[in-house]
C-alpha cells in the first residue's frame, strides 16, 4: 500500500516536469540557445526514466499485493506482434536494428488473455533486444502449441547473458554488466515474468555469451485467472450450509 500510494504521489510532479520541459522545448516561453535546449532535453530524458521506474514499482507493488486486474479477451497472433513493431520501429531505426516476424503456422492463433499485459511483456522484450542487440537483426517467431496456445520467441544477436545470470535477470533490481541491460530499471524482466505467470504462461531465456539471447514467452489457449489462496482456503473450510447458500445465491 505504501509503494502504491507513494508511486501515485510521485507521478504528479514528474509529469509536471515533463510537461513544462516539453513547453520549453517547443519554445512556448521564448527562444532557447543550443546549450539550453540540450540541458532541457537531458532533464526530460531523466524525468522519463524516473517515471518509468515509478510505474514499474507501482506494477510490482500491485502484483505482490494481488491487486493486478486482468481483463481477458481474444488476442490474435501474429497481428499483435505486427502492431508492436509499429510502436518500436522508431527505436529500432535509432539503433539500426532490422525487425522480422516469422509466424510458423498456416492460420492465425487466437488465445484468451489480457492484451494490455501482453503488450507490456512483449514491448519490454523487444525494447531490450533493440537496445542490447548490437545493431544486429532481431527476429520474432510465433508458433502455435499443441494445447492451442502460442509460443513467442524474441531473438537478438547481442552480447548474450552468462548462464549464472540467466535467472538473476528475473530478480528485482538486478542489473548486469556494463553492456547488458544497464539502461533499464532492473524491474522490466521480473515484472514481465510475473505477468506471464499471472496469465498462466511462462517466460524463460536461453543465451550464449557473444552470440545473443532468445526469450521465450509461452501462453495457454485460455488464461483464466488463478484463484487466490484465501478463496481456496475458504472453500476448503466452508460449511455445507454455506455451500448451499452460495449455490442459491
PDB file of C-alpha atoms in Angstrom:
ATOM      1  CA  UNK A   1       0.000   0.000   0.000  1.00  0.00           C
ATOM      2  CA  UNK A   2       2.894   2.319   0.817  1.00  0.00           C
ATOM      3  CA  UNK A   3       4.597   1.760  -2.548  1.00  0.00           C
ATOM      4  CA  UNK A   4       1.337   2.182  -4.424  1.00  0.00           C
ATOM      5  CA  UNK A   5       0.487   5.393  -2.563  1.00  0.00           C
ATOM      6  CA  UNK A   6       3.958   6.894  -2.992  1.00  0.00           C
ATOM      7  CA  UNK A   7       4.063   5.928  -6.662  1.00  0.00           C
ATOM      8  CA  UNK A   8       0.840   7.820  -7.305  1.00  0.00           C
ATOM      9  CA  UNK A   9       2.088  10.859  -5.376  1.00  0.00           C
ATOM     10  CA  UNK A  10       5.431  10.877  -7.217  1.00  0.00           C
ATOM     11  CA  UNK A  11       3.940  10.696 -10.682  1.00  0.00           C
ATOM     12  CA  UNK A  12       2.213  14.086 -10.359  1.00  0.00           C
ATOM     13  CA  UNK A  13       5.374  16.225 -10.003  1.00  0.00           C
ATOM     14  CA  UNK A  14       7.255  14.077 -12.539  1.00  0.00           C
ATOM     15  CA  UNK A  15       4.523  14.633 -15.110  1.00  0.00           C
ATOM     16  CA  UNK A  16       4.728  18.361 -14.334  1.00  0.00           C
ATOM     17  CA  UNK A  17       8.475  18.307 -15.056  1.00  0.00           C
ATOM     18  CA  UNK A  18       7.813  16.509 -18.342  1.00  0.00           C
ATOM     19  CA  UNK A  19       5.009  18.895 -19.296  1.00  0.00           C
ATOM     20  CA  UNK A  20       6.902  22.113 -18.604  1.00  0.00           C
ATOM     21  CA  UNK A  21      10.103  20.828 -20.241  1.00  0.00           C
ATOM     22  CA  UNK A  22       8.072  19.997 -23.351  1.00  0.00           C
ATOM     23  CA  UNK A  23       6.666  23.529 -23.398  1.00  0.00           C
ATOM     24  CA  UNK A  24      10.194  24.912 -23.086  1.00  0.00           C
ATOM     25  CA  UNK A  25      11.476  22.733 -25.929  1.00  0.00           C
ATOM     26  CA  UNK A  26       8.562  23.882 -28.085  1.00  0.00           C
ATOM     27  CA  UNK A  27       9.698  27.484 -27.425  1.00  0.00           C
ATOM     28  CA  UNK A  28       6.339  28.397 -25.888  1.00  0.00           C
ATOM     29  CA  UNK A  29       8.136  30.586 -23.329  1.00  0.00           C
ATOM     30  CA  UNK A  30      10.596  32.052 -25.814  1.00  0.00           C
ATOM     31  CA  UNK A  31      13.707  31.094 -27.777  1.00  0.00           C
ATOM     32  CA  UNK A  32      16.433  28.779 -26.450  1.00  0.00           C
ATOM     33  CA  UNK A  33      20.043  28.610 -27.410  1.00  0.00           C
ATOM     34  CA  UNK A  34      21.652  25.270 -28.239  1.00  0.00           C
ATOM     35  CA  UNK A  35      23.091  24.660 -24.757  1.00  0.00           C
ATOM     36  CA  UNK A  36      19.800  25.478 -23.030  1.00  0.00           C
ATOM     37  CA  UNK A  37      17.869  23.125 -25.305  1.00  0.00           C
ATOM     38  CA  UNK A  38      20.403  20.382 -24.696  1.00  0.00           C
ATOM     39  CA  UNK A  39      20.110  20.787 -20.925  1.00  0.00           C
ATOM     40  CA  UNK A  40      16.301  20.657 -21.018  1.00  0.00           C
ATOM     41  CA  UNK A  41      16.376  17.572 -23.253  1.00  0.00           C
ATOM     42  CA  UNK A  42      18.606  15.832 -20.692  1.00  0.00           C
ATOM     43  CA  UNK A  43      16.248  16.885 -17.915  1.00  0.00           C
ATOM     44  CA  UNK A  44      13.311  15.469 -19.852  1.00  0.00           C
ATOM     45  CA  UNK A  45      15.135  12.189 -20.508  1.00  0.00           C
ATOM     46  CA  UNK A  46      15.948  11.833 -16.795  1.00  0.00           C
ATOM     47  CA  UNK A  47      12.326  12.585 -15.844  1.00  0.00           C
ATOM     48  CA  UNK A  48      11.074   9.924 -18.281  1.00  0.00           C
ATOM     49  CA  UNK A  49      13.467   7.403 -16.768  1.00  0.00           C
ATOM     50  CA  UNK A  50      12.256   8.302 -13.274  1.00  0.00           C
ATOM     51  CA  UNK A  51       8.614   7.972 -14.362  1.00  0.00           C
ATOM     52  CA  UNK A  52       9.412   4.551 -15.835  1.00  0.00           C
ATOM     53  CA  UNK A  53      10.911   3.471 -12.511  1.00  0.00           C
ATOM     54  CA  UNK A  54       7.906   4.749 -10.538  1.00  0.00           C
ATOM     55  CA  UNK A  55       5.494   2.960 -12.890  1.00  0.00           C
ATOM     56  CA  UNK A  56       7.493  -0.264 -12.555  1.00  0.00           C
ATOM     57  CA  UNK A  57       7.460  -0.038  -8.746  1.00  0.00           C
ATOM     58  CA  UNK A  58       3.706   0.544  -8.849  1.00  0.00           C
ATOM     59  CA  UNK A  59       3.211  -2.500 -11.076  1.00  0.00           C
ATOM     60  CA  UNK A  60       5.408  -4.617  -8.827  1.00  0.00           C
ATOM     61  CA  UNK A  61       3.550  -3.500  -5.706  1.00  0.00           C
ATOM     62  CA  UNK A  62       0.217  -4.364  -7.321  1.00  0.00           C
ATOM     63  CA  UNK A  63       1.461  -7.805  -8.319  1.00  0.00           C
ATOM     64  CA  UNK A  64       2.821  -8.537  -4.830  1.00  0.00           C
ATOM     65  CA  UNK A  65      -0.408  -7.315  -3.231  1.00  0.00           C
ATOM     66  CA  UNK A  66      -2.504  -9.418  -5.625  1.00  0.00           C
ATOM     67  CA  UNK A  67      -4.206  -6.292  -6.955  1.00  0.00           C
ATOM     68  CA  UNK A  68      -3.423  -6.699 -10.652  1.00  0.00           C
ATOM     69  CA  UNK A  69      -6.655  -6.718 -12.636  1.00  0.00           C
ATOM     70  CA  UNK A  70      -6.718  -8.981 -15.680  1.00  0.00           C
ATOM     71  CA  UNK A  71      -9.130  -8.200 -18.496  1.00  0.00           C
ATOM     72  CA  UNK A  72      -9.301 -11.321 -20.580  1.00  0.00           C
ATOM     73  CA  UNK A  73     -10.424 -11.187 -24.189  1.00  0.00           C
ATOM     74  CA  UNK A  74      -9.471 -12.762 -27.527  1.00  0.00           C
ATOM     75  CA  UNK A  75      -5.962 -11.859 -28.686  1.00  0.00           C
ATOM     76  CA  UNK A  76      -4.724 -12.814 -32.136  1.00  0.00           C
ATOM     77  CA  UNK A  77      -1.198 -13.630 -33.234  1.00  0.00           C
ATOM     78  CA  UNK A  78       0.784 -12.634 -35.213  1.00  0.00           C
ATOM     79  CA  UNK A  79      -1.271  -9.416 -35.609  1.00  0.00           C
ATOM     80  CA  UNK A  80      -0.411  -8.300 -32.048  1.00  0.00           C
ATOM     81  CA  UNK A  81       3.301  -8.534 -32.892  1.00  0.00           C
ATOM     82  CA  UNK A  82       2.767  -6.589 -36.114  1.00  0.00           C
ATOM     83  CA  UNK A  83       1.099  -3.791 -34.131  1.00  0.00           C
ATOM     84  CA  UNK A  84       4.007  -3.743 -31.659  1.00  0.00           C
ATOM     85  CA  UNK A  85       6.510  -3.490 -34.497  1.00  0.00           C
ATOM     86  CA  UNK A  86       4.888  -0.181 -35.462  1.00  0.00           C
ATOM     87  CA  UNK A  87       5.405   1.053 -31.894  1.00  0.00           C
ATOM     88  CA  UNK A  88       9.069   0.034 -31.581  1.00  0.00           C
ATOM     89  CA  UNK A  89      10.089   0.875 -35.162  1.00  0.00           C
ATOM     90  CA  UNK A  90      11.467   4.341 -34.235  1.00  0.00           C
ATOM     91  CA  UNK A  91      13.645   2.785 -31.501  1.00  0.00           C
ATOM     92  CA  UNK A  92      14.820   0.065 -33.885  1.00  0.00           C
ATOM     93  CA  UNK A  93      15.677   2.649 -36.543  1.00  0.00           C
ATOM     94  CA  UNK A  94      17.578   4.687 -33.970  1.00  0.00           C
ATOM     95  CA  UNK A  95      19.704   1.645 -33.081  1.00  0.00           C
ATOM     96  CA  UNK A  96      19.990   0.414 -36.656  1.00  0.00           C
ATOM     97  CA  UNK A  97      18.249  -2.905 -35.927  1.00  0.00           C
ATOM     98  CA  UNK A  98      16.108  -4.668 -38.525  1.00  0.00           C
ATOM     99  CA  UNK A  99      12.933  -6.360 -37.265  1.00  0.00           C
ATOM    100  CA  UNK A 100      11.491  -9.533 -38.774  1.00  0.00           C
ATOM    101  CA  UNK A 101       8.478 -11.682 -37.941  1.00  0.00           C
ATOM    102  CA  UNK A 102       8.091 -15.377 -38.734  1.00  0.00           C
ATOM    103  CA  UNK A 103       4.701 -16.945 -37.979  1.00  0.00           C
ATOM    104  CA  UNK A 104       5.041 -20.718 -38.170  1.00  0.00           C
ATOM    105  CA  UNK A 105       1.517 -21.785 -38.796  1.00  0.00           C
ATOM    106  CA  UNK A 106      -0.960 -21.878 -41.609  1.00  0.00           C
ATOM    107  CA  UNK A 107      -3.510 -19.783 -39.736  1.00  0.00           C
ATOM    108  CA  UNK A 108      -3.564 -17.061 -37.117  1.00  0.00           C
ATOM    109  CA  UNK A 109      -3.661 -18.173 -33.474  1.00  0.00           C
ATOM    110  CA  UNK A 110      -6.286 -16.756 -31.129  1.00  0.00           C
ATOM    111  CA  UNK A 111      -5.894 -17.046 -27.365  1.00  0.00           C
ATOM    112  CA  UNK A 112      -7.877 -15.682 -24.437  1.00  0.00           C
ATOM    113  CA  UNK A 113      -5.583 -13.363 -22.487  1.00  0.00           C
ATOM    114  CA  UNK A 114      -5.050  -9.761 -21.391  1.00  0.00           C
ATOM    115  CA  UNK A 115      -3.863  -7.771 -24.436  1.00  0.00           C
ATOM    116  CA  UNK A 116      -2.616  -4.820 -22.360  1.00  0.00           C
ATOM    117  CA  UNK A 117      -0.399  -7.018 -20.205  1.00  0.00           C
ATOM    118  CA  UNK A 118       0.809  -8.993 -23.218  1.00  0.00           C
ATOM    119  CA  UNK A 119       1.843  -5.758 -24.906  1.00  0.00           C
ATOM    120  CA  UNK A 120       3.670  -4.754 -21.740  1.00  0.00           C
ATOM    121  CA  UNK A 121       5.629  -8.028 -21.673  1.00  0.00           C
ATOM    122  CA  UNK A 122       6.447  -8.052 -25.377  1.00  0.00           C
ATOM    123  CA  UNK A 123       7.348  -4.357 -25.529  1.00  0.00           C
ATOM    124  CA  UNK A 124       9.845  -4.965 -22.742  1.00  0.00           C
ATOM    125  CA  UNK A 125      11.376  -7.928 -24.581  1.00  0.00           C
ATOM    126  CA  UNK A 126      11.521  -6.074 -27.897  1.00  0.00           C
ATOM    127  CA  UNK A 127      12.962  -2.914 -26.328  1.00  0.00           C
ATOM    128  CA  UNK A 128      15.689  -4.907 -24.577  1.00  0.00           C
ATOM    129  CA  UNK A 129      16.516  -6.785 -27.771  1.00  0.00           C
ATOM    130  CA  UNK A 130      16.831  -3.497 -29.671  1.00  0.00           C
ATOM    131  CA  UNK A 131      18.856  -1.692 -27.015  1.00  0.00           C
ATOM    132  CA  UNK A 132      21.309  -4.512 -26.405  1.00  0.00           C
ATOM    133  CA  UNK A 133      21.283  -6.281 -29.773  1.00  0.00           C
ATOM    134  CA  UNK A 134      24.499  -4.648 -31.084  1.00  0.00           C
ATOM    135  CA  UNK A 135      22.635  -3.100 -34.046  1.00  0.00           C
ATOM    136  CA  UNK A 136      22.040  -6.570 -35.498  1.00  0.00           C
ATOM    137  CA  UNK A 137      18.763  -8.040 -36.825  1.00  0.00           C
ATOM    138  CA  UNK A 138      16.090  -9.049 -34.320  1.00  0.00           C
ATOM    139  CA  UNK A 139      13.708 -11.873 -35.094  1.00  0.00           C
ATOM    140  CA  UNK A 140      10.352 -12.722 -33.550  1.00  0.00           C
ATOM    141  CA  UNK A 141       8.966 -16.220 -34.106  1.00  0.00           C
ATOM    142  CA  UNK A 142       5.368 -17.098 -33.252  1.00  0.00           C
ATOM    143  CA  UNK A 143       4.265 -20.719 -33.277  1.00  0.00           C
ATOM    144  CA  UNK A 144       1.093 -22.499 -32.155  1.00  0.00           C
ATOM    145  CA  UNK A 145       1.474 -25.031 -29.357  1.00  0.00           C
ATOM    146  CA  UNK A 146      -0.142 -28.448 -29.107  1.00  0.00           C
ATOM    147  CA  UNK A 147      -2.649 -27.262 -26.488  1.00  0.00           C
ATOM    148  CA  UNK A 148      -3.944 -24.407 -28.645  1.00  0.00           C
ATOM    149  CA  UNK A 149      -1.732 -21.753 -27.097  1.00  0.00           C
ATOM    150  CA  UNK A 150       1.103 -19.736 -28.567  1.00  0.00           C
ATOM    151  CA  UNK A 151       4.888 -19.681 -28.161  1.00  0.00           C
ATOM    152  CA  UNK A 152       6.667 -16.403 -28.934  1.00  0.00           C
ATOM    153  CA  UNK A 153      10.434 -16.172 -29.292  1.00  0.00           C
ATOM    154  CA  UNK A 154      12.274 -12.835 -29.293  1.00  0.00           C
ATOM    155  CA  UNK A 155      15.761 -13.454 -30.651  1.00  0.00           C
ATOM    156  CA  UNK A 156      18.657 -10.998 -30.656  1.00  0.00           C
ATOM    157  CA  UNK A 157      22.327 -11.267 -31.578  1.00  0.00           C
ATOM    158  CA  UNK A 158      23.661  -9.164 -28.738  1.00  0.00           C
ATOM    159  CA  UNK A 159      26.314  -9.791 -26.106  1.00  0.00           C
ATOM    160  CA  UNK A 160      24.372 -12.630 -24.548  1.00  0.00           C
ATOM    161  CA  UNK A 161      23.890 -13.463 -20.872  1.00  0.00           C
ATOM    162  CA  UNK A 162      26.094 -15.829 -18.888  1.00  0.00           C
ATOM    163  CA  UNK A 163      24.426 -18.961 -17.517  1.00  0.00           C
ATOM    164  CA  UNK A 164      24.652 -17.893 -13.835  1.00  0.00           C
ATOM    165  CA  UNK A 165      22.992 -14.582 -14.711  1.00  0.00           C
ATOM    166  CA  UNK A 166      20.108 -16.074 -16.704  1.00  0.00           C
ATOM    167  CA  UNK A 167      17.972 -16.415 -13.566  1.00  0.00           C
ATOM    168  CA  UNK A 168      19.317 -13.303 -11.855  1.00  0.00           C
ATOM    169  CA  UNK A 169      17.873 -11.060 -14.566  1.00  0.00           C
ATOM    170  CA  UNK A 170      14.395 -12.080 -13.382  1.00  0.00           C
ATOM    171  CA  UNK A 171      15.111 -10.842  -9.847  1.00  0.00           C
ATOM    172  CA  UNK A 172      14.009  -7.351  -8.801  1.00  0.00           C
ATOM    173  CA  UNK A 173      16.517  -4.505  -9.225  1.00  0.00           C
ATOM    174  CA  UNK A 174      19.232  -6.787 -10.607  1.00  0.00           C
ATOM    175  CA  UNK A 175      21.263  -5.200 -13.392  1.00  0.00           C
ATOM    176  CA  UNK A 176      24.123  -6.939 -15.127  1.00  0.00           C
ATOM    177  CA  UNK A 177      27.384  -5.653 -16.509  1.00  0.00           C
ATOM    178  CA  UNK A 178      28.077  -2.522 -18.469  1.00  0.00           C
ATOM    179  CA  UNK A 179      26.832  -3.882 -21.790  1.00  0.00           C
ATOM    180  CA  UNK A 180      23.894  -5.929 -20.502  1.00  0.00           C
ATOM    181  CA  UNK A 181      20.584  -4.366 -19.536  1.00  0.00           C
ATOM    182  CA  UNK A 182      22.369  -1.374 -17.989  1.00  0.00           C
ATOM    183  CA  UNK A 183      19.848   1.239 -19.093  1.00  0.00           C
ATOM    184  CA  UNK A 184      16.776  -0.329 -17.503  1.00  0.00           C
ATOM    185  CA  UNK A 185      15.262  -0.036 -14.057  1.00  0.00           C
ATOM    186  CA  UNK A 186      16.003  -3.637 -13.169  1.00  0.00           C
ATOM    187  CA  UNK A 187      12.271  -4.349 -12.958  1.00  0.00           C
ATOM    188  CA  UNK A 188      11.159  -4.895 -16.548  1.00  0.00           C
ATOM    189  CA  UNK A 189      12.019  -8.568 -16.785  1.00  0.00           C
ATOM    190  CA  UNK A 190      10.881  -9.515 -13.234  1.00  0.00           C
ATOM    191  CA  UNK A 191       7.525  -7.819 -13.877  1.00  0.00           C
ATOM    192  CA  UNK A 192       7.245  -9.466 -17.296  1.00  0.00           C
ATOM    193  CA  UNK A 193       7.815 -12.922 -15.821  1.00  0.00           C
ATOM    194  CA  UNK A 194       5.275 -12.353 -13.047  1.00  0.00           C
ATOM    195  CA  UNK A 195       2.708 -11.097 -15.534  1.00  0.00           C
ATOM    196  CA  UNK A 196       3.318 -14.139 -17.730  1.00  0.00           C
ATOM    197  CA  UNK A 197       2.704 -16.391 -14.726  1.00  0.00           C
ATOM    198  CA  UNK A 198      -0.477 -14.483 -13.819  1.00  0.00           C
ATOM    199  CA  UNK A 199      -1.642 -15.254 -17.355  1.00  0.00           C
ATOM    200  CA  UNK A 200      -0.891 -18.954 -16.688  1.00  0.00           C
ATOM    201  CA  UNK A 201       2.092 -18.783 -19.009  1.00  0.00           C
ATOM    202  CA  UNK A 202       5.868 -18.660 -18.609  1.00  0.00           C
ATOM    203  CA  UNK A 203       8.841 -16.515 -19.594  1.00  0.00           C
ATOM    204  CA  UNK A 204      12.282 -18.097 -19.942  1.00  0.00           C
ATOM    205  CA  UNK A 205      15.605 -17.273 -21.576  1.00  0.00           C
ATOM    206  CA  UNK A 206      18.338 -19.160 -23.392  1.00  0.00           C
ATOM    207  CA  UNK A 207      21.561 -17.332 -24.114  1.00  0.00           C
ATOM    208  CA  UNK A 208      25.174 -17.795 -25.133  1.00  0.00           C
ATOM    209  CA  UNK A 209      27.799 -15.163 -24.440  1.00  0.00           C
ATOM    210  CA  UNK A 210      28.836 -13.393 -27.607  1.00  0.00           C
ATOM    211  CA  UNK A 211      26.018 -14.921 -29.646  1.00  0.00           C
ATOM    212  CA  UNK A 212      22.816 -13.408 -28.311  1.00  0.00           C
ATOM    213  CA  UNK A 213      19.700 -14.347 -26.375  1.00  0.00           C
ATOM    214  CA  UNK A 214      16.320 -15.930 -27.004  1.00  0.00           C
ATOM    215  CA  UNK A 215      13.443 -15.022 -24.702  1.00  0.00           C
ATOM    216  CA  UNK A 216      10.526 -17.439 -24.894  1.00  0.00           C
ATOM    217  CA  UNK A 217       7.013 -16.411 -23.857  1.00  0.00           C
ATOM    218  CA  UNK A 218       4.556 -19.313 -23.755  1.00  0.00           C
ATOM    219  CA  UNK A 219       0.844 -18.660 -23.319  1.00  0.00           C
ATOM    220  CA  UNK A 220      -2.052 -21.104 -22.891  1.00  0.00           C
ATOM    221  CA  UNK A 221      -5.158 -21.109 -25.036  1.00  0.00           C
ATOM    222  CA  UNK A 222      -7.178 -19.652 -22.158  1.00  0.00           C
ATOM    223  CA  UNK A 223      -5.572 -17.619 -19.360  1.00  0.00           C
ATOM    224  CA  UNK A 224      -8.217 -17.997 -16.702  1.00  0.00           C
ATOM    225  CA  UNK A 225      -7.250 -16.013 -13.594  1.00  0.00           C
ATOM    226  CA  UNK A 226      -5.893 -18.133 -10.786  1.00  0.00           C
ATOM    227  CA  UNK A 227      -7.923 -18.204  -7.617  1.00  0.00           C
ATOM    228  CA  UNK A 228      -6.192 -16.779  -4.598  1.00  0.00           C
ATOM    229  CA  UNK A 229      -5.079 -18.989  -1.711  1.00  0.00           C
ATOM    230  CA  UNK A 230      -7.584 -17.187   0.509  1.00  0.00           C
ATOM    231  CA  UNK A 231     -10.505 -18.237  -1.707  1.00  0.00           C
ATOM    232  CA  UNK A 232      -9.230 -21.801  -1.869  1.00  0.00           C
ATOM    233  CA  UNK A 233      -8.882 -21.859   1.921  1.00  0.00           C
ATOM    234  CA  UNK A 234     -12.407 -20.515   2.345  1.00  0.00           C
ATOM    235  CA  UNK A 235     -13.779 -23.223   0.071  1.00  0.00           C
ATOM    236  CA  UNK A 236     -11.926 -25.961   1.943  1.00  0.00           C
ATOM    237  CA  UNK A 237     -13.366 -24.818   5.282  1.00  0.00           C
ATOM    238  CA  UNK A 238     -16.830 -23.880   4.060  1.00  0.00           C
ATOM    239  CA  UNK A 239     -19.696 -25.429   5.957  1.00  0.00           C
ATOM    240  CA  UNK A 240     -22.306 -27.383   3.952  1.00  0.00           C
ATOM    241  CA  UNK A 241     -24.918 -24.716   4.747  1.00  0.00           C
ATOM    242  CA  UNK A 242     -22.570 -22.047   3.380  1.00  0.00           C
ATOM    243  CA  UNK A 243     -22.120 -24.070   0.221  1.00  0.00           C
ATOM    244  CA  UNK A 244     -25.880 -24.411  -0.282  1.00  0.00           C
ATOM    245  CA  UNK A 245     -26.329 -20.683   0.327  1.00  0.00           C
ATOM    246  CA  UNK A 246     -23.600 -19.902  -2.177  1.00  0.00           C
ATOM    247  CA  UNK A 247     -25.239 -22.151  -4.764  1.00  0.00           C
ATOM    248  CA  UNK A 248     -28.599 -20.488  -4.117  1.00  0.00           C
ATOM    249  CA  UNK A 249     -27.023 -17.067  -4.490  1.00  0.00           C
TER     250      UNK A 249
END
